[in-house]
PDB file of C-alpha atoms in Angstrom:
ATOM      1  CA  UNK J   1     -21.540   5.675  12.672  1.00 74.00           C
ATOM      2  CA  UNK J   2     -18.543   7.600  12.926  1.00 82.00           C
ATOM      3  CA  UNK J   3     -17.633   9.928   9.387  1.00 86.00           C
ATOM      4  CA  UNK J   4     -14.670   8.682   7.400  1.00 86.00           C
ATOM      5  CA  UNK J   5     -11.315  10.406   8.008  1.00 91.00           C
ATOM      6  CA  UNK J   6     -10.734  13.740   6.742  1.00 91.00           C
ATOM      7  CA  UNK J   7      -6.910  13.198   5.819  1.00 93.00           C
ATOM      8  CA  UNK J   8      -6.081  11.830   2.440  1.00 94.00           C
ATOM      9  CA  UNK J   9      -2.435  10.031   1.143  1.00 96.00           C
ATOM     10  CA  UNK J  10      -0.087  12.349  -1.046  1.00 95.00           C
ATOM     11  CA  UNK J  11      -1.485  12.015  -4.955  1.00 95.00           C
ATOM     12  CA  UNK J  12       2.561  10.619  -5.509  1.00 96.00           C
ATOM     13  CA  UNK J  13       1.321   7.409  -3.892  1.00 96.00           C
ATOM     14  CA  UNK J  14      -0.603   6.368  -7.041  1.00 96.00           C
ATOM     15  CA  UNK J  15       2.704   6.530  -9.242  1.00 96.00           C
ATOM     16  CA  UNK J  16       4.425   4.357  -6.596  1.00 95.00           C
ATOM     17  CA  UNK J  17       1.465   1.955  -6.438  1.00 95.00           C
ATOM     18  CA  UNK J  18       1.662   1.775 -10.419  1.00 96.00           C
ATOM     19  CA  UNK J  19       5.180   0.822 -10.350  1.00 95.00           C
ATOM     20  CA  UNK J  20       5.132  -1.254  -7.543  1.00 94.00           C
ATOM     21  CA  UNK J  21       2.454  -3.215  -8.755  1.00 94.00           C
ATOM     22  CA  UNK J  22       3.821  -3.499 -12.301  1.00 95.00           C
ATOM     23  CA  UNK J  23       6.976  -4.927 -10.932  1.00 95.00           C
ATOM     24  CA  UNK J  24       5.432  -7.646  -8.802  1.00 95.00           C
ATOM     25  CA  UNK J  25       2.716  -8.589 -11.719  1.00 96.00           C
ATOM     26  CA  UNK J  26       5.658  -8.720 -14.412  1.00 96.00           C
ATOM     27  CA  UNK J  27       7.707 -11.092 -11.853  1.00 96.00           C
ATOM     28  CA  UNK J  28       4.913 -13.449 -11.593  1.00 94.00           C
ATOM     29  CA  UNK J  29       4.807 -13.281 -14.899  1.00 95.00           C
ATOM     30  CA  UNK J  30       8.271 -14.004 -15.602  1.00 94.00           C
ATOM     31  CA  UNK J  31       9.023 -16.899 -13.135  1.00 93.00           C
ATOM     32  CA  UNK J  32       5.499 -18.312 -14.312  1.00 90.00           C
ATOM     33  CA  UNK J  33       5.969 -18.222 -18.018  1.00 91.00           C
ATOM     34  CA  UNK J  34       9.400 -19.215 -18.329  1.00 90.00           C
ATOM     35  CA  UNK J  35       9.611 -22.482 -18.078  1.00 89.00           C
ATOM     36  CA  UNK J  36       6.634 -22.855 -20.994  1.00 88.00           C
ATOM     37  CA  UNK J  37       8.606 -20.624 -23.290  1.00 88.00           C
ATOM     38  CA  UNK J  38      11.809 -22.459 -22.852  1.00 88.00           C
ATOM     39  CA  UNK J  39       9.435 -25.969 -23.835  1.00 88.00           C
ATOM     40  CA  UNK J  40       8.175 -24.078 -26.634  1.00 85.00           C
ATOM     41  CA  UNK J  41      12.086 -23.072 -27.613  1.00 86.00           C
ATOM     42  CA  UNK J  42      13.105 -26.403 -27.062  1.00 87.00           C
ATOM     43  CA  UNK J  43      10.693 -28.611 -28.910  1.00 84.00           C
ATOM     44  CA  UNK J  44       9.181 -28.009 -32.344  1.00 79.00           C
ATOM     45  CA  UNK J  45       6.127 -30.402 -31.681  1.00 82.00           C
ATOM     46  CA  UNK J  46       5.265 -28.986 -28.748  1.00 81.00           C
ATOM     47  CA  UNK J  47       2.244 -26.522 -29.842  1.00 88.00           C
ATOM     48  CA  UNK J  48       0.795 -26.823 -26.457  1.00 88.00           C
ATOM     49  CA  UNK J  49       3.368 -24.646 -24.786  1.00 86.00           C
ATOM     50  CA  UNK J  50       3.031 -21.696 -27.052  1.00 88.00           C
ATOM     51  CA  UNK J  51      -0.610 -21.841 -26.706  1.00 90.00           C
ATOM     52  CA  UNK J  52      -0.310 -21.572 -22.918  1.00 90.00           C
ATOM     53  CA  UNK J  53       2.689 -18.908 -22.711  1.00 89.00           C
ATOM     54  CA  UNK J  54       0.395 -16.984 -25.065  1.00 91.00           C
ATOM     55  CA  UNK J  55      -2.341 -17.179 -22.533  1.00 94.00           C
ATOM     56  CA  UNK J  56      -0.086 -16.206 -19.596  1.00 94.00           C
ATOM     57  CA  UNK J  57       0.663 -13.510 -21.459  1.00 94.00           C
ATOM     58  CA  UNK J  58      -2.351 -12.156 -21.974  1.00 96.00           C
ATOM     59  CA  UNK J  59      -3.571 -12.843 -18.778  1.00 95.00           C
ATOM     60  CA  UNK J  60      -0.267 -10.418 -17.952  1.00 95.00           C
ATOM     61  CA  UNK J  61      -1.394  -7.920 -20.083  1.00 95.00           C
ATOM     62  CA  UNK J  62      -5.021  -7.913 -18.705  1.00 95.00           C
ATOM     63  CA  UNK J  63      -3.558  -7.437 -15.051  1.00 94.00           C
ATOM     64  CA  UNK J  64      -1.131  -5.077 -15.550  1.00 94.00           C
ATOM     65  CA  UNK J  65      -4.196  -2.804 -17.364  1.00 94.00           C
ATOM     66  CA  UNK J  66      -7.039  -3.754 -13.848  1.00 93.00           C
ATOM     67  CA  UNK J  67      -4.017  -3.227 -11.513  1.00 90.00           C
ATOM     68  CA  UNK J  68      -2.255  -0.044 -12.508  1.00 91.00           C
ATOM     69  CA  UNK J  69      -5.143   1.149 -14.570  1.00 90.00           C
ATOM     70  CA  UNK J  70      -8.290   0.867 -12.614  1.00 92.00           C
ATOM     71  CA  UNK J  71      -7.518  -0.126  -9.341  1.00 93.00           C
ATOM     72  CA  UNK J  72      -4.801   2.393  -8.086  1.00 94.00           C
ATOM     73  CA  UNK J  73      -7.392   5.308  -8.500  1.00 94.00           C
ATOM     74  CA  UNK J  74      -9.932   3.541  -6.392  1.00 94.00           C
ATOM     75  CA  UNK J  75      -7.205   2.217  -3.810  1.00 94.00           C
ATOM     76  CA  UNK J  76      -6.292   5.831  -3.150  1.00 95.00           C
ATOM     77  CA  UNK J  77      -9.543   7.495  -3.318  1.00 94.00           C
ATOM     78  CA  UNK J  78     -10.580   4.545  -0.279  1.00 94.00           C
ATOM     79  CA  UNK J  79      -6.905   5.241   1.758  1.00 95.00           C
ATOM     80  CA  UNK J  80      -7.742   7.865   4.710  1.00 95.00           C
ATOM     81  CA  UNK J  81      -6.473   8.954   8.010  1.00 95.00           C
ATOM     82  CA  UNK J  82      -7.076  11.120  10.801  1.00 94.00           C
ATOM     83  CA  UNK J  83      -5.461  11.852  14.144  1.00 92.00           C
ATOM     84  CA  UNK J  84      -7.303  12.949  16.778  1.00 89.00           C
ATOM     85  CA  UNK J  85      -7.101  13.687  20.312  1.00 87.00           C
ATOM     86  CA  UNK J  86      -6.983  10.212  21.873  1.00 90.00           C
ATOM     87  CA  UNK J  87      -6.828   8.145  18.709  1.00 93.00           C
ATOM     88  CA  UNK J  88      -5.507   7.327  15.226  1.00 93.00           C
ATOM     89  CA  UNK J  89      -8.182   6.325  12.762  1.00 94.00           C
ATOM     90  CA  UNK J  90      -7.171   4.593   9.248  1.00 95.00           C
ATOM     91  CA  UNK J  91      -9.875   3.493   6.735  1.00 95.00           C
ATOM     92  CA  UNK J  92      -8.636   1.554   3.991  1.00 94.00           C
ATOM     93  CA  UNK J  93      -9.903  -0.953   1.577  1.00 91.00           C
ATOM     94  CA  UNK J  94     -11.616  -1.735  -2.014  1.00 90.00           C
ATOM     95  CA  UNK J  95     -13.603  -4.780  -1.916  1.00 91.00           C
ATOM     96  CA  UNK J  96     -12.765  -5.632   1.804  1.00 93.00           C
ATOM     97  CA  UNK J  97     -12.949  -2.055   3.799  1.00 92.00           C
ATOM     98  CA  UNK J  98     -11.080  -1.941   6.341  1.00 92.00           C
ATOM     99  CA  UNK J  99     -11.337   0.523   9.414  1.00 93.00           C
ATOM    100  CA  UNK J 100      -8.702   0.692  12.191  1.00 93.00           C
ATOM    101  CA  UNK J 101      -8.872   2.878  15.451  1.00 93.00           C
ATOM    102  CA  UNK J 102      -6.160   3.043  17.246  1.00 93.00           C
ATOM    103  CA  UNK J 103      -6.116   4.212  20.601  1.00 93.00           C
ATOM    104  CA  UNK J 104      -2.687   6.327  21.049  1.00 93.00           C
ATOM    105  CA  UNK J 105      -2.804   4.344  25.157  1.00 92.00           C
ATOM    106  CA  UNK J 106      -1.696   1.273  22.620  1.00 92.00           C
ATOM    107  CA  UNK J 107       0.830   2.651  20.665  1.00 92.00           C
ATOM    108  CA  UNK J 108       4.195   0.969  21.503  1.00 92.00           C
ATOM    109  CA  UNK J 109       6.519   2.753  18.837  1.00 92.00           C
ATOM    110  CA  UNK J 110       6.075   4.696  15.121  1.00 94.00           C
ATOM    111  CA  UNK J 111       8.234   4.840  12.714  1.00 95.00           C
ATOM    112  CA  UNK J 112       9.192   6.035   9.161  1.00 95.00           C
ATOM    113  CA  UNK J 113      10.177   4.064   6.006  1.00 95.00           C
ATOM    114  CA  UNK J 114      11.048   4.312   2.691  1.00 94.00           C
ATOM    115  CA  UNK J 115      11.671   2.061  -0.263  1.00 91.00           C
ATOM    116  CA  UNK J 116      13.587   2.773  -3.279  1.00 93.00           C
ATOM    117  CA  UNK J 117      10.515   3.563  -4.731  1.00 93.00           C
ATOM    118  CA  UNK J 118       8.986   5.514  -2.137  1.00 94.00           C
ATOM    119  CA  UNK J 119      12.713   7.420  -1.737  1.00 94.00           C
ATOM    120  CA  UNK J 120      12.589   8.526  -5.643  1.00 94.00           C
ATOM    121  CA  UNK J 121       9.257  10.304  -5.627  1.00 96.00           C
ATOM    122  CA  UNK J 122      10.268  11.863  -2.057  1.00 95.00           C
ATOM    123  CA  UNK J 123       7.184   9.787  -0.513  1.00 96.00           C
ATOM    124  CA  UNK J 124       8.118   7.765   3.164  1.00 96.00           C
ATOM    125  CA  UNK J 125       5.736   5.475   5.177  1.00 96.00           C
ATOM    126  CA  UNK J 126       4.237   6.032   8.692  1.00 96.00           C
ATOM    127  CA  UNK J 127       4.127   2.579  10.472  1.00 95.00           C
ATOM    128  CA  UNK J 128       2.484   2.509  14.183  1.00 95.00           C
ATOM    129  CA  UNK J 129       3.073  -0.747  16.343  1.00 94.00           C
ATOM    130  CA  UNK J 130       0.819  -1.614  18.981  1.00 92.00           C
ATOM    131  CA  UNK J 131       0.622  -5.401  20.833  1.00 89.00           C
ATOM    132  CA  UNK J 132      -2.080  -6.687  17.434  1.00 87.00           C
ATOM    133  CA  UNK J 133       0.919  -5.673  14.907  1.00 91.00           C
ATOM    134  CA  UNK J 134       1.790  -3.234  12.618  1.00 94.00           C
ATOM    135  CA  UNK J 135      -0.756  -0.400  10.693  1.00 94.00           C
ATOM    136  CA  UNK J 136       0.992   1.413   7.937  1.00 94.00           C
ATOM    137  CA  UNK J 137       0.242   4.753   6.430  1.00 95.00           C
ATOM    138  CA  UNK J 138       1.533   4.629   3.056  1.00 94.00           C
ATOM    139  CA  UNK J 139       2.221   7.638   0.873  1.00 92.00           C
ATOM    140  CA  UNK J 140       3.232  11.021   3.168  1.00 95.00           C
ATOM    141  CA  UNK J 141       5.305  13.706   1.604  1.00 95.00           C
ATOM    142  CA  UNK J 142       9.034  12.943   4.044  1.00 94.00           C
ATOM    143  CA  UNK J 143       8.339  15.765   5.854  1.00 94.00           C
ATOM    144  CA  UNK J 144       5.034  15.730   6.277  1.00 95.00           C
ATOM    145  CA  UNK J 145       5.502  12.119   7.292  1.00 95.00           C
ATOM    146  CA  UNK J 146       8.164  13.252   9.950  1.00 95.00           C
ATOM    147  CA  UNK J 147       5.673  15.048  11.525  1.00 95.00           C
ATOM    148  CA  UNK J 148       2.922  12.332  11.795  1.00 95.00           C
ATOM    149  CA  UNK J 149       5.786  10.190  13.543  1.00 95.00           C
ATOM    150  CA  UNK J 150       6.802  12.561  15.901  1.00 94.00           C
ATOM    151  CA  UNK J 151       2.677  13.780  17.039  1.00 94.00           C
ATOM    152  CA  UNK J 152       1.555  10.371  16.748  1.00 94.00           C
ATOM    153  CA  UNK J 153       4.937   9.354  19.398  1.00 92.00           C
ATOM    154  CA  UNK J 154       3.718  12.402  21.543  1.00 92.00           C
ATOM    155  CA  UNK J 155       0.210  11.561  21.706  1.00 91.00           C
ATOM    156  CA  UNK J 156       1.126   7.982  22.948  1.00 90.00           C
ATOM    157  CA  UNK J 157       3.332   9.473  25.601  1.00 90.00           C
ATOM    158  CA  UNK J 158       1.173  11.811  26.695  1.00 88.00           C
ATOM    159  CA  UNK J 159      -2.048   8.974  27.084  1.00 84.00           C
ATOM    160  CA  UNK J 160       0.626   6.677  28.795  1.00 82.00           C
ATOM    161  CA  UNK J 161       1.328   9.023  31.199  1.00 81.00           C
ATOM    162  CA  UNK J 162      -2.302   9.076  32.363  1.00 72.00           C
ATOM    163  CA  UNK J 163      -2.811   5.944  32.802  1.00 64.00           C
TER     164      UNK J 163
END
């Protein structure tokens, strides 16, 4: 079995995963709870509803701590990459690892990205398409992310041309 990639995400990622993740739990949240504090609001009898916006909201509270707390550190410590001479590898994963070769003969175009998020800690994302879809690289520094685009483009073009 082949060792795990040597090349790690930029530490930055874990703020952007906090955030991220914080925003998405607190809109679930929102849109999910809503309508049970509005009943509550509305109706002086109806007990029920505070007991089950309370609920939601601890169950928010107890997410926001496993997903920004616990997980992120773990998420990053499992996110690696490597680029080698005829392939890009990408291991990935918590519970369900994932581990993606890419052969560069397969590459059909890479590209950079960047959210707001991503933008304001000066993070971008390396995305690689082949035929099966899209692989993402998350958290580069820009430039360093720039660079990843343009070798990953060259090593395609290069294995396309001997074929």
């Amino acid at each position: 079995m082949r060792p795990l990639p040597e090349n790690r995400l930029d530490p930055r990622i874990k703020r952007v995963w906090r955030i991220s993740d914080s925003l998405w739990i607190t809109a679930g949240y929102a849109c999910c709870s809503a309508a049970f504090f509005a009943i509550a609001l509305s109706d002086p009898c109806a007990q029920w509803a505070w007991i089950v916006a309370g609920a939601m909201t601890v169950a928010w509270l107890a997410c926001l701590v496993v997903w920004t707390g616990m997980l992120v550190p773990v998420r990053y410590a499992r996110w690696r990459y490597e680029v080698g001479c005829d392939e890009l590898d990408i291991a990935r994963g918590i519970v369900w690892r994932t581990r993606v070769v890419i052969p560069f003969v397969r590459v059909q175009n890479t590209d950079t990205r960047q959210g707001p998020v991503l933008r304001a800690f000066g993070l971008a994302a390396v995305t690689v398409a082949t035929a099966a879809g899209e692989h993402v690289i998350p958290g580069l520094a820009f430039e360093e992310a720039d660079a990843l685009r343009d070798r990953i483009a060259e090593q395609a073009r290069l294995a396309q041309e001997d074929v």
